[in-house]
């Protein structure tokens, strides 16, 4: 499905006389309720939008905001585009945690969807964000002289919204990996500094050869006999852990890493969610042609699917 087919020119508000994000949302919602008076109730939807905004920000570092609401007894997917006369300076939180101050908002994309439209929503979101990172497209959209021209810019870019949701749609691409020849000290430092719970292990060629979670590190500090006994209550001190730390410069990651359980980029999100639940595994490395391209975690499913 082409992204342009999801955008109704009647819901493209150019040169909108709004100077706040609230004002842009109100203008967009009024346009939607005028076009869909039976399906969309202004007060109800505004309440849903406010609830979702309280959960987290709607702004992106690329200068767009995408407020949205999931509605009960609603079987449609509606997008309104609001282009303010001047970029909106807002204190709305930025989706990207690395972005402390959201840049001025150049386009507000207001989306209303059913409670079962996660797939189309996330794939639409991905394409809108992709478009916002292309300055030529953003300039053409903000300078469009008519709604039809606005939609034609999107159409000309050729963005296609997929019908299925796969791990590459939600995975973290900015992966921190460690080589199998690294020492325990080095991997502990990385985990501590980056606040990680999981680290893929690669060889010199960049191929995935193992994985290491925080629990694996703790397990490395507990002697095998403890697992056979089932308790360490008889030990008053952290002797095993102390011994581990004393040798952290000598122990190589390759000696304590676990066998990797990679998944492919085309793995569906529901499939990986099932495997996580069944195997109590919280992270999966995503591999393509033997190369590590990302990591998907259980929290990615929570933040990007269940509460996207």
Short mmCIF file of C-alpha atoms in Angstrom, two decimals:
data_model
loop_
_atom_site.label_atom_id
_atom_site.label_comp_id
_atom_site.label_asym_id
_atom_site.label_seq_id
_atom_site.Cartn_x
_atom_site.Cartn_y
_atom_site.Cartn_z
CA UNK A 1 0.00 0.00 0.00
CA UNK A 2 1.37 3.41 -0.95
CA UNK A 3 1.69 5.88 1.90
CA UNK A 4 0.15 8.58 -0.27
CA UNK A 5 -3.06 6.53 -0.48
CA UNK A 6 -3.51 6.90 3.27
CA UNK A 7 -3.43 10.70 3.16
CA UNK A 8 -6.69 12.46 2.29
CA UNK A 9 -6.06 15.93 0.78
CA UNK A 10 -9.10 17.16 2.73
CA UNK A 11 -7.11 16.51 5.91
CA UNK A 12 -3.98 18.37 4.84
CA UNK A 13 -3.93 21.76 6.56
CA UNK A 14 -1.32 24.03 5.01
CA UNK A 15 -0.12 27.32 6.45
CA UNK A 16 -2.16 26.56 9.58
CA UNK A 17 -2.56 29.48 11.95
CA UNK A 18 -1.34 27.61 15.03
CA UNK A 19 1.62 28.32 17.27
CA UNK A 20 1.39 25.44 19.74
CA UNK A 21 1.27 21.68 19.41
CA UNK A 22 -2.07 21.67 21.23
CA UNK A 23 -3.41 24.13 18.68
CA UNK A 24 -2.19 22.00 15.77
CA UNK A 25 -3.79 18.88 17.23
CA UNK A 26 -7.07 20.71 17.79
CA UNK A 27 -7.07 22.01 14.21
CA UNK A 28 -6.36 18.56 12.82
CA UNK A 29 -9.00 16.88 14.96
CA UNK A 30 -11.62 19.45 13.99
CA UNK A 31 -10.90 18.72 10.33
CA UNK A 32 -11.26 15.00 10.97
CA UNK A 33 -14.54 15.32 12.88
CA UNK A 34 -15.93 17.53 10.12
CA UNK A 35 -15.14 14.82 7.57
CA UNK A 36 -16.15 11.90 9.82
CA UNK A 37 -18.90 13.28 12.10
CA UNK A 38 -20.42 9.88 12.88
CA UNK A 39 -17.22 7.92 13.44
CA UNK A 40 -15.12 10.46 15.36
CA UNK A 41 -16.27 12.24 18.51
CA UNK A 42 -14.10 15.25 19.27
CA UNK A 43 -14.13 15.13 23.10
CA UNK A 44 -13.59 11.38 23.27
CA UNK A 45 -10.68 11.45 20.85
CA UNK A 46 -9.07 14.46 22.52
CA UNK A 47 -9.18 12.58 25.82
CA UNK A 48 -7.47 9.60 24.21
CA UNK A 49 -4.83 11.84 22.67
CA UNK A 50 -4.13 13.49 26.02
CA UNK A 51 -3.83 10.09 27.72
CA UNK A 52 -1.32 8.90 25.15
CA UNK A 53 0.73 12.10 25.32
CA UNK A 54 1.02 11.73 29.09
CA UNK A 55 2.67 8.35 28.56
CA UNK A 56 5.50 9.88 26.54
CA UNK A 57 6.50 12.38 23.91
CA UNK A 58 5.31 12.61 20.32
CA UNK A 59 8.15 14.66 18.82
CA UNK A 60 11.02 13.39 16.70
CA UNK A 61 14.50 14.92 16.25
CA UNK A 62 13.73 15.43 12.56
CA UNK A 63 11.16 18.16 13.24
CA UNK A 64 7.85 16.30 13.23
CA UNK A 65 5.30 15.33 15.84
CA UNK A 66 3.06 12.27 15.52
CA UNK A 67 0.32 12.31 18.16
CA UNK A 68 -2.06 9.39 17.86
CA UNK A 69 -5.01 7.73 19.54
CA UNK A 70 -6.32 4.17 19.48
CA UNK A 71 -10.10 4.15 19.50
CA UNK A 72 -12.61 1.50 20.52
CA UNK A 73 -15.33 0.46 18.05
CA UNK A 74 -13.35 2.20 15.31
CA UNK A 75 -12.43 0.40 12.11
CA UNK A 76 -10.54 3.04 10.18
CA UNK A 77 -7.08 4.55 9.88
CA UNK A 78 -7.06 8.32 9.51
CA UNK A 79 -4.14 10.69 9.01
CA UNK A 80 -4.28 14.47 9.19
CA UNK A 81 -1.25 16.58 8.29
CA UNK A 82 -0.90 20.03 9.84
CA UNK A 83 1.78 22.38 8.52
CA UNK A 84 1.99 25.50 10.72
CA UNK A 85 2.81 28.94 9.33
CA UNK A 86 5.93 28.92 11.46
CA UNK A 87 7.64 25.92 13.08
CA UNK A 88 6.23 25.26 16.53
CA UNK A 89 8.51 25.48 19.54
CA UNK A 90 7.20 22.96 22.06
CA UNK A 91 8.27 21.48 25.38
CA UNK A 92 6.83 18.13 24.32
CA UNK A 93 9.21 15.26 25.04
CA UNK A 94 11.26 13.86 22.22
CA UNK A 95 10.78 10.19 21.30
CA UNK A 96 14.55 9.74 20.97
CA UNK A 97 16.06 9.69 24.47
CA UNK A 98 19.33 11.06 23.09
CA UNK A 99 17.46 14.19 21.98
CA UNK A 100 17.16 16.36 25.09
CA UNK A 101 15.43 19.28 23.39
CA UNK A 102 13.04 18.58 20.53
CA UNK A 103 13.66 20.86 17.52
CA UNK A 104 10.87 23.15 16.24
CA UNK A 105 7.98 21.15 14.78
CA UNK A 106 7.52 21.66 11.05
CA UNK A 107 4.76 19.11 10.44
CA UNK A 108 2.25 17.50 12.80
CA UNK A 109 0.91 14.13 11.67
CA UNK A 110 -2.25 13.32 13.65
CA UNK A 111 -3.25 9.65 13.43
CA UNK A 112 -6.44 7.94 14.61
CA UNK A 113 -6.54 4.16 14.46
CA UNK A 114 -8.36 1.10 15.72
CA UNK A 115 -6.99 -0.95 18.59
CA UNK A 116 -5.99 -3.69 16.15
CA UNK A 117 -4.06 -1.55 13.66
CA UNK A 118 -0.60 -1.77 15.22
CA UNK A 119 1.03 -3.15 12.09
CA UNK A 120 -0.14 -0.49 9.67
CA UNK A 121 0.45 2.21 12.28
CA UNK A 122 4.05 1.24 13.00
CA UNK A 123 4.89 0.85 9.33
CA UNK A 124 3.26 4.21 8.56
CA UNK A 125 5.16 5.77 11.45
CA UNK A 126 8.42 4.40 10.05
CA UNK A 127 7.76 5.93 6.63
CA UNK A 128 6.75 9.31 8.06
CA UNK A 129 9.94 9.41 10.12
CA UNK A 130 11.97 8.34 7.08
CA UNK A 131 10.43 11.17 5.04
CA UNK A 132 11.18 13.67 7.80
CA UNK A 133 14.88 12.80 7.64
CA UNK A 134 14.99 13.79 3.97
CA UNK A 135 15.39 17.57 3.92
CA UNK A 136 14.42 17.85 0.26
CA UNK A 137 11.12 16.11 0.94
CA UNK A 138 10.48 18.12 4.10
CA UNK A 139 11.13 21.36 2.23
CA UNK A 140 8.74 20.33 -0.54
CA UNK A 141 6.04 19.36 1.95
CA UNK A 142 6.27 22.55 3.99
CA UNK A 143 6.29 24.70 0.84
CA UNK A 144 3.44 22.87 -0.91
CA UNK A 145 0.90 25.31 -2.30
CA UNK A 146 -2.05 22.94 -2.18
CA UNK A 147 -3.08 19.74 -0.35
CA UNK A 148 -2.94 17.88 -3.66
CA UNK A 149 0.65 19.00 -4.18
CA UNK A 150 1.48 17.95 -0.62
CA UNK A 151 0.16 14.43 -1.26
CA UNK A 152 1.93 14.28 -4.62
CA UNK A 153 5.27 14.88 -2.89
CA UNK A 154 4.67 11.81 -0.73
CA UNK A 155 3.46 9.89 -3.76
CA UNK A 156 6.52 10.82 -5.78
CA UNK A 157 8.84 9.62 -3.02
CA UNK A 158 7.40 6.14 -3.49
CA UNK A 159 6.95 5.24 0.17
CA UNK A 160 5.20 1.89 0.62
CA UNK A 161 3.52 0.81 3.86
CA UNK A 162 3.93 -2.91 4.47
CA UNK A 163 1.05 -5.01 5.74
CA UNK A 164 3.15 -7.19 8.02
CA UNK A 165 5.32 -6.28 11.01
CA UNK A 166 8.76 -7.85 11.25
CA UNK A 167 11.62 -7.48 13.69
CA UNK A 168 13.50 -5.01 11.51
CA UNK A 169 10.59 -2.59 12.03
CA UNK A 170 11.15 -2.43 15.79
CA UNK A 171 14.71 -3.62 16.46
CA UNK A 172 17.53 -1.45 17.76
CA UNK A 173 20.00 -0.88 14.92
CA UNK A 174 22.53 1.00 17.03
CA UNK A 175 23.99 -2.18 18.49
CA UNK A 176 26.90 -2.31 20.91
CA UNK A 177 28.80 -5.55 20.38
CA UNK A 178 31.99 -6.95 21.90
CA UNK A 179 34.64 -9.16 20.33
CA UNK A 180 35.13 -12.67 21.66
CA UNK A 181 38.76 -11.79 22.42
CA UNK A 182 37.73 -9.00 24.80
CA UNK A 183 38.33 -9.49 28.51
CA UNK A 184 35.70 -9.76 31.21
CA UNK A 185 36.80 -6.34 32.46
CA UNK A 186 36.21 -4.79 29.06
CA UNK A 187 32.73 -6.23 28.67
CA UNK A 188 31.78 -5.29 32.24
CA UNK A 189 32.90 -1.73 31.59
CA UNK A 190 30.81 -1.57 28.40
CA UNK A 191 27.73 -2.97 30.14
CA UNK A 192 28.12 -0.52 33.01
CA UNK A 193 28.83 2.56 30.89
CA UNK A 194 26.12 1.86 28.29
CA UNK A 195 23.61 0.50 30.84
CA UNK A 196 23.15 -2.69 28.82
CA UNK A 197 21.45 -5.94 29.74
CA UNK A 198 22.62 -7.91 26.71
CA UNK A 199 25.69 -7.86 24.48
CA UNK A 200 26.15 -9.74 21.18
CA UNK A 201 29.62 -11.24 20.77
CA UNK A 202 31.30 -11.09 17.36
CA UNK A 203 34.53 -12.32 15.81
CA UNK A 204 37.10 -10.25 13.93
CA UNK A 205 34.99 -10.50 10.77
CA UNK A 206 31.94 -9.08 12.55
CA UNK A 207 30.01 -12.35 12.49
CA UNK A 208 27.87 -13.27 15.50
CA UNK A 209 29.56 -16.02 17.52
CA UNK A 210 27.94 -15.68 20.93
CA UNK A 211 25.88 -13.60 23.31
CA UNK A 212 26.21 -12.47 26.87
CA UNK A 213 23.57 -11.25 29.28
CA UNK A 214 23.95 -9.81 32.76
CA UNK A 215 22.71 -13.07 34.27
CA UNK A 216 25.43 -14.92 32.36
CA UNK A 217 28.01 -12.71 34.04
CA UNK A 218 26.54 -13.41 37.46
CA UNK A 219 26.49 -17.11 36.67
CA UNK A 220 30.18 -16.95 35.77
CA UNK A 221 30.89 -15.79 39.31
CA UNK A 222 29.09 -18.69 40.96
CA UNK A 223 30.85 -22.07 41.17
CA UNK A 224 29.29 -25.09 39.47
CA UNK A 225 28.89 -26.95 42.74
CA UNK A 226 26.54 -24.25 43.99
CA UNK A 227 24.07 -25.10 41.25
CA UNK A 228 24.27 -28.77 42.22
CA UNK A 229 23.73 -27.94 45.88
CA UNK A 230 21.06 -25.38 45.09
CA UNK A 231 22.17 -22.85 47.70
CA UNK A 232 25.08 -20.69 48.81
CA UNK A 233 23.70 -19.82 52.23
CA UNK A 234 26.74 -21.38 53.84
CA UNK A 235 28.97 -18.71 52.26
CA UNK A 236 29.01 -15.48 54.22
CA UNK A 237 31.28 -13.62 51.84
CA UNK A 238 31.29 -12.94 48.11
CA UNK A 239 34.31 -15.17 47.64
CA UNK A 240 33.37 -16.53 44.20
CA UNK A 241 32.57 -13.05 42.88
CA UNK A 242 35.77 -11.67 44.37
CA UNK A 243 37.80 -14.36 42.62
CA UNK A 244 36.05 -13.55 39.35
CA UNK A 245 36.87 -9.86 39.65
CA UNK A 246 40.47 -10.58 40.57
CA UNK A 247 40.85 -12.36 37.24
CA UNK A 248 38.71 -10.07 35.09
CA UNK A 249 41.77 -8.99 33.09
CA UNK A 250 42.56 -12.61 32.23
CA UNK A 251 39.13 -14.12 31.56
CA UNK A 252 38.13 -13.83 27.92
CA UNK A 253 34.55 -13.23 26.84
CA UNK A 254 34.77 -16.24 24.54
CA UNK A 255 35.12 -18.53 27.56
CA UNK A 256 31.91 -17.41 29.27
CA UNK A 257 29.65 -16.38 26.39
CA UNK A 258 26.55 -18.37 25.51
CA UNK A 259 25.73 -19.97 22.18
CA UNK A 260 23.82 -17.40 20.11
CA UNK A 261 20.21 -17.89 19.07
CA UNK A 262 19.92 -15.48 16.14
CA UNK A 263 16.82 -14.66 14.14
CA UNK A 264 16.46 -13.37 10.59
CA UNK A 265 15.28 -9.89 9.58
CA UNK A 266 12.03 -11.27 8.15
CA UNK A 267 10.98 -12.88 11.44
CA UNK A 268 7.53 -11.63 12.39
CA UNK A 269 7.10 -9.72 15.64
CA UNK A 270 4.44 -12.14 16.87
CA UNK A 271 6.84 -15.04 16.23
CA UNK A 272 9.65 -13.50 18.25
CA UNK A 273 7.19 -12.55 21.02
CA UNK A 274 6.10 -16.19 21.17
CA UNK A 275 9.69 -17.40 21.36
CA UNK A 276 10.46 -14.89 24.12
CA UNK A 277 7.49 -16.05 26.16
CA UNK A 278 8.17 -19.73 25.57
CA UNK A 279 11.90 -19.64 26.20
CA UNK A 280 11.94 -16.80 28.75
CA UNK A 281 14.50 -15.08 26.54
CA UNK A 282 14.54 -11.30 26.58
CA UNK A 283 16.80 -10.46 23.66
CA UNK A 284 17.46 -11.78 20.18
CA UNK A 285 20.29 -10.83 17.85
CA UNK A 286 19.09 -10.15 14.30
CA UNK A 287 21.46 -11.52 11.67
CA UNK A 288 21.46 -11.14 7.89
CA UNK A 289 23.97 -13.00 5.71
CA UNK A 290 25.94 -13.83 8.85
CA UNK A 291 26.25 -10.17 9.81
CA UNK A 292 24.78 -8.67 12.97
CA UNK A 293 22.32 -5.94 11.97
CA UNK A 294 20.34 -5.35 15.16
CA UNK A 295 18.95 -6.54 18.46
CA UNK A 296 15.29 -6.86 19.41
CA UNK A 297 14.26 -6.99 23.06
CA UNK A 298 11.07 -7.63 24.97
CA UNK A 299 10.97 -3.92 25.81
CA UNK A 300 10.99 -3.07 22.09
CA UNK A 301 7.71 -4.97 21.83
CA UNK A 302 6.28 -3.11 24.84
CA UNK A 303 7.34 0.37 23.72
CA UNK A 304 7.02 0.02 19.96
CA UNK A 305 4.01 -2.28 19.65
CA UNK A 306 1.91 -2.50 22.81
CA UNK A 307 2.40 1.18 23.68
CA UNK A 308 3.61 2.63 20.39
#
